[in-house]
Amino acid sequence: MRLPRNVLRYGAQDSLPEKVSLRAGPLALIYQAGDLRYVRLGDQEILRRVYVAVRDKNWGTVAPVLTNERLEIDGDRFQITYDAHNREGGIDFRWHGVITGAPDGTITFSMDGQAHSTFLRSRIGFCVLHPMRCAGALCQIEHVDGTTDDSAFPMSIAPQLIVDGQVKPLHPFEEMRAVKHQVQANLWAGLRFEGDIFEMEDQRNWTDASFKTYSTPLRLPFPVEVSKGTRIFQRISLALEGNVPLQAQSAGQSAVTISLGKDAGRRLPRVGLGIASHGMPLTENELERLAALNLAHLRVGVRLSHSGYQSKLRQAIAEARQLDVALEIALFLSNNAQKELTEFARILQNLKPPVWAWLIFHDDEAATSNRWVGLARDRLATYDPTARFGAGTNQFFTQLNQVRPQMQASDLACYSVNPQVHAFDNSSLMETLAAQAATVKSAQQITGNLPIAVTPVTLKMRFNPYASEPEEQRPTGQLPAEVDERQMSLFGAGWTLGSLKFLAEAGALSTTYFETVGWRGVMETQAGSPLPEYFQSIPGSVFPVYHVLADVGEFAGGEVIPTESRNPLLVDSLAMRYGNRVRVLVANLSNEMQQVATSGLPGRVDVRVLDETNGEEAMRFPETFRLSDGEVTETSAGTLTLNLRPYAIARIDSIEK
């Protein structure tokens, strides 16, 4: 059977929610599934998203089901109404939404809701996202007591600190009634809030490319009980102040342009994979296919306080030797670390694993204290003097930013990345890519310019560090919480390409992606998906992301060439150089056809496209696909224009004269 088109694109048969283009006077924006997105003045984005969030006791998001949706659109004005029902577990919350846009650029959004059950919530209300490009922009905060502060959006990622047991954002954007920021020299965009106290956090901490203003400050206890019958009403309004344009401004040309830079001095990061979580040894065919990726390492986690870790380590060592790569060993210590490390050092002499880095973590610490790294170095440094000692966090960048541990004993700093802490739709995941670069640059600043290892990078959270109570068991037949159906799709390949681009250009030393095999990996097992109805992979196939990693692996040890996209939310690229060879990988990050003009290329190039027309064959027969010829094409004064299907990836290779 053939894969359905949407499954090949993004892993699910359902169509994506419709995007409706709107105007409010000079402002252009998108309405989609109850939310407002990409409020723009010409090419300048003012707000990224406005939505209502219902978060459960463990900060899980309860998705709404919309009914009675009505859109009245008239040129430069609109009104949208709908009913929303957030229901999951014991939560039953229903609300009515009204969104209006006026010719003067004013936009209002209200929600009027009521609890139809008694439940615990961490948050209910509006979230407003300012785009990451606001970093450094001047702003003014009006507080609930009537006072105002003149400030600016932070350039480096602002941490959330723990003060007296409470989470406190390290900036003055709290106790807010209103906020406005400078858009142009004589133009400001002002937001006003009703119905609760609002504050702002820097979501780049979790690789969301935004600053989020939300209701109910974190200084208040959570979770709290919402009694049946409780009414919650909130309203936000956006208004332009100053020299407001009388007419809508053009957003420019339709084609997305990609420009190659000149600087190619930064090395590509080393790229590795995590060992498979299914616990089965790699087959001969899987080993052959993984060898073609030219990996630098495999990551394995070893919890020294748990009995039986040696069998897992032995399997990882065997696979590393079969692939001729080193291991990245994440060592988890307990308070009995001295004894654990002494015993582990003895075991190493028998197993003799090839190691490029030790990542040191402690069971009870969000970010590793310097003393644990020093203790590990004392016990393990003589085993392999070339192996690096890393520390940081097994959680998100925000834990490293929050704790900011002393790192004198470390050779590198590490943290993990995933794009689904706050939002889960395709557009939101693609938005996170640019923020990954911001985490690398901020990590370098707070660790004294230590090399950065981003490990692991996954599509979903591996565990929830914010849960206040144990997670509820997922219903039988649902995908595990850490598995995303987009892993096996073109979407997953494009997202990974974007991740590599931003981490490489930011200067990351090393990246570790996903796993080797299985529904969290880069290829499927021979047996296939345990839940084929929900994860519709092909048994024994590779996933499209495999070809992205293979294309990058062929340039291992090379340099990254910076590229700039005119619209990185739609199309972006990774450019590499090794000797005289240049390769540019261009990804359509959207579910629509995109025309892309890539400049800075030589006169003749070889072009190969991976998309929905050949994606299944590339998955079933990866060796044949990788040996297939591309199309030799003449550029126009160094510019190549391609029409890329949804989530397609083009490989553009220079042809030597």
PDB file of C-alpha atoms in Angstrom, residues 36-143:
ATOM      1  CA  LEU A  36      -4.507  34.910  15.545  1.00  0.00           C
ATOM      2  CA  ARG A  37      -1.031  34.553  13.997  1.00  0.00           C
ATOM      3  CA  TYR A  38       1.594  36.708  12.315  1.00  0.00           C
ATOM      4  CA  VAL A  39       0.149  40.195  12.821  1.00  0.00           C
ATOM      5  CA  ARG A  40       2.265  42.226  10.382  1.00  0.00           C
ATOM      6  CA  LEU A  41       2.749  45.749   9.142  1.00  0.00           C
ATOM      7  CA  GLY A  42       4.177  45.074   5.694  1.00  0.00           C
ATOM      8  CA  ASP A  43       7.221  42.841   6.226  1.00  0.00           C
ATOM      9  CA  GLN A  44       7.470  43.737   9.930  1.00  0.00           C
ATOM     10  CA  GLU A  45       5.947  41.237  12.339  1.00  0.00           C
ATOM     11  CA  ILE A  46       4.295  42.895  15.351  1.00  0.00           C
ATOM     12  CA  LEU A  47       2.779  39.874  17.105  1.00  0.00           C
ATOM     13  CA  ARG A  48       3.461  36.206  16.454  1.00  0.00           C
ATOM     14  CA  ARG A  49       0.358  34.667  17.997  1.00  0.00           C
ATOM     15  CA  VAL A  50      -2.612  35.355  20.255  1.00  0.00           C
ATOM     16  CA  TYR A  51      -4.456  32.380  21.762  1.00  0.00           C
ATOM     17  CA  VAL A  52      -6.252  31.033  24.816  1.00  0.00           C
ATOM     18  CA  ALA A  53      -4.485  28.285  26.775  1.00  0.00           C
ATOM     19  CA  VAL A  54      -5.955  25.822  29.266  1.00  0.00           C
ATOM     20  CA  ARG A  55      -3.130  24.107  31.147  1.00  0.00           C
ATOM     21  CA  ASP A  56      -3.726  21.179  33.508  1.00  0.00           C
ATOM     22  CA  LYS A  57      -2.116  20.497  36.890  1.00  0.00           C
ATOM     23  CA  ASN A  58       1.106  19.275  35.225  1.00  0.00           C
ATOM     24  CA  TRP A  59       1.185  22.146  32.690  1.00  0.00           C
ATOM     25  CA  GLY A  60      -0.161  19.893  29.949  1.00  0.00           C
ATOM     26  CA  THR A  61      -2.144  21.777  27.292  1.00  0.00           C
ATOM     27  CA  VAL A  62      -5.801  20.808  26.869  1.00  0.00           C
ATOM     28  CA  ALA A  63      -6.663  21.408  23.214  1.00  0.00           C
ATOM     29  CA  PRO A  64     -10.002  23.104  22.361  1.00  0.00           C
ATOM     30  CA  VAL A  65     -12.684  21.806  20.019  1.00  0.00           C
ATOM     31  CA  LEU A  66     -14.361  24.678  18.134  1.00  0.00           C
ATOM     32  CA  THR A  67     -18.027  24.855  17.142  1.00  0.00           C
ATOM     33  CA  ASN A  68     -20.395  27.543  15.821  1.00  0.00           C
ATOM     34  CA  GLU A  69     -17.499  29.244  14.065  1.00  0.00           C
ATOM     35  CA  ARG A  70     -18.595  32.358  12.151  1.00  0.00           C
ATOM     36  CA  LEU A  71     -16.357  34.662  10.102  1.00  0.00           C
ATOM     37  CA  GLU A  72     -17.530  38.053   8.803  1.00  0.00           C
ATOM     38  CA  ILE A  73     -14.807  39.581   6.627  1.00  0.00           C
ATOM     39  CA  ASP A  74     -15.183  42.920   4.841  1.00  0.00           C
ATOM     40  CA  GLY A  75     -11.975  44.261   3.272  1.00  0.00           C
ATOM     41  CA  ASP A  76      -9.971  45.902   6.038  1.00  0.00           C
ATOM     42  CA  ARG A  77     -12.233  44.813   8.911  1.00  0.00           C
ATOM     43  CA  PHE A  78     -13.545  41.550  10.340  1.00  0.00           C
ATOM     44  CA  GLN A  79     -15.428  39.878  13.171  1.00  0.00           C
ATOM     45  CA  ILE A  80     -14.999  36.220  14.202  1.00  0.00           C
ATOM     46  CA  THR A  81     -17.025  34.361  16.806  1.00  0.00           C
ATOM     47  CA  TYR A  82     -16.921  30.742  17.969  1.00  0.00           C
ATOM     48  CA  ASP A  83     -17.518  28.441  20.911  1.00  0.00           C
ATOM     49  CA  ALA A  84     -14.627  26.425  22.356  1.00  0.00           C
ATOM     50  CA  HIS A  85     -14.683  23.315  24.543  1.00  0.00           C
ATOM     51  CA  ASN A  86     -11.532  22.235  26.410  1.00  0.00           C
ATOM     52  CA  ARG A  87     -12.152  18.748  27.755  1.00  0.00           C
ATOM     53  CA  GLU A  88      -9.631  16.164  28.905  1.00  0.00           C
ATOM     54  CA  GLY A  89      -9.523  13.910  31.955  1.00  0.00           C
ATOM     55  CA  GLY A  90     -11.502  15.712  34.628  1.00  0.00           C
ATOM     56  CA  ILE A  91     -11.275  19.126  32.937  1.00  0.00           C
ATOM     57  CA  ASP A  92     -14.431  20.510  31.306  1.00  0.00           C
ATOM     58  CA  PHE A  93     -14.108  24.201  30.420  1.00  0.00           C
ATOM     59  CA  ARG A  94     -16.221  25.979  27.793  1.00  0.00           C
ATOM     60  CA  TRP A  95     -15.872  29.498  26.473  1.00  0.00           C
ATOM     61  CA  HIS A  96     -17.029  31.903  23.778  1.00  0.00           C
ATOM     62  CA  GLY A  97     -14.482  33.789  21.686  1.00  0.00           C
ATOM     63  CA  VAL A  98     -14.983  37.099  19.865  1.00  0.00           C
ATOM     64  CA  ILE A  99     -12.275  38.628  17.649  1.00  0.00           C
ATOM     65  CA  THR A 100     -12.666  41.954  15.825  1.00  0.00           C
ATOM     66  CA  GLY A 101     -10.403  43.976  13.554  1.00  0.00           C
ATOM     67  CA  ALA A 102     -11.046  47.650  12.699  1.00  0.00           C
ATOM     68  CA  PRO A 103      -9.822  49.842   9.808  1.00  0.00           C
ATOM     69  CA  ASP A 104      -7.596  51.860  12.157  1.00  0.00           C
ATOM     70  CA  GLY A 105      -5.562  48.743  12.997  1.00  0.00           C
ATOM     71  CA  THR A 106      -7.245  48.025  16.338  1.00  0.00           C
ATOM     72  CA  ILE A 107      -7.713  44.321  17.123  1.00  0.00           C
ATOM     73  CA  THR A 108      -9.634  42.964  20.129  1.00  0.00           C
ATOM     74  CA  PHE A 109      -9.959  39.379  21.336  1.00  0.00           C
ATOM     75  CA  SER A 110     -12.198  38.352  24.233  1.00  0.00           C
ATOM     76  CA  MET A 111     -12.932  35.019  25.899  1.00  0.00           C
ATOM     77  CA  ASP A 112     -15.888  34.439  28.212  1.00  0.00           C
ATOM     78  CA  GLY A 113     -15.834  30.991  29.797  1.00  0.00           C
ATOM     79  CA  GLN A 114     -17.217  28.802  32.550  1.00  0.00           C
ATOM     80  CA  ALA A 115     -16.018  25.650  34.287  1.00  0.00           C
ATOM     81  CA  HIS A 116     -18.427  22.737  33.868  1.00  0.00           C
ATOM     82  CA  SER A 117     -16.494  20.553  36.298  1.00  0.00           C
ATOM     83  CA  THR A 118     -14.227  21.056  39.296  1.00  0.00           C
ATOM     84  CA  PHE A 119     -10.579  20.551  38.373  1.00  0.00           C
ATOM     85  CA  LEU A 120      -6.996  21.626  39.018  1.00  0.00           C
ATOM     86  CA  ARG A 121      -5.403  24.041  36.577  1.00  0.00           C
ATOM     87  CA  SER A 122      -1.994  25.651  36.263  1.00  0.00           C
ATOM     88  CA  ARG A 123      -3.241  28.388  33.929  1.00  0.00           C
ATOM     89  CA  ILE A 124      -6.312  29.473  31.984  1.00  0.00           C
ATOM     90  CA  GLY A 125      -6.306  32.534  29.790  1.00  0.00           C
ATOM     91  CA  PHE A 126      -4.687  34.522  27.039  1.00  0.00           C
ATOM     92  CA  CYS A 127      -1.152  34.105  25.789  1.00  0.00           C
ATOM     93  CA  VAL A 128       0.274  36.804  23.507  1.00  0.00           C
ATOM     94  CA  LEU A 129       3.549  36.180  21.706  1.00  0.00           C
ATOM     95  CA  HIS A 130       5.888  38.936  20.569  1.00  0.00           C
ATOM     96  CA  PRO A 131       8.342  37.638  17.930  1.00  0.00           C
ATOM     97  CA  MET A 132      11.967  36.996  18.834  1.00  0.00           C
ATOM     98  CA  ARG A 133      12.943  39.872  16.534  1.00  0.00           C
ATOM     99  CA  CYS A 134      11.669  42.239  19.246  1.00  0.00           C
ATOM    100  CA  ALA A 135      14.897  41.550  21.185  1.00  0.00           C
ATOM    101  CA  GLY A 136      16.407  44.955  21.934  1.00  0.00           C
ATOM    102  CA  ALA A 137      13.255  46.896  20.982  1.00  0.00           C
ATOM    103  CA  LEU A 138      12.220  49.748  23.266  1.00  0.00           C
ATOM    104  CA  CYS A 139       9.067  49.160  25.275  1.00  0.00           C
ATOM    105  CA  GLN A 140       6.954  50.685  28.039  1.00  0.00           C
ATOM    106  CA  ILE A 141       5.194  48.687  30.755  1.00  0.00           C
ATOM    107  CA  GLU A 142       2.075  49.904  32.564  1.00  0.00           C
ATOM    108  CA  HIS A 143       1.663  48.057  35.859  1.00  0.00           C
TER     109      HIS A 143
END
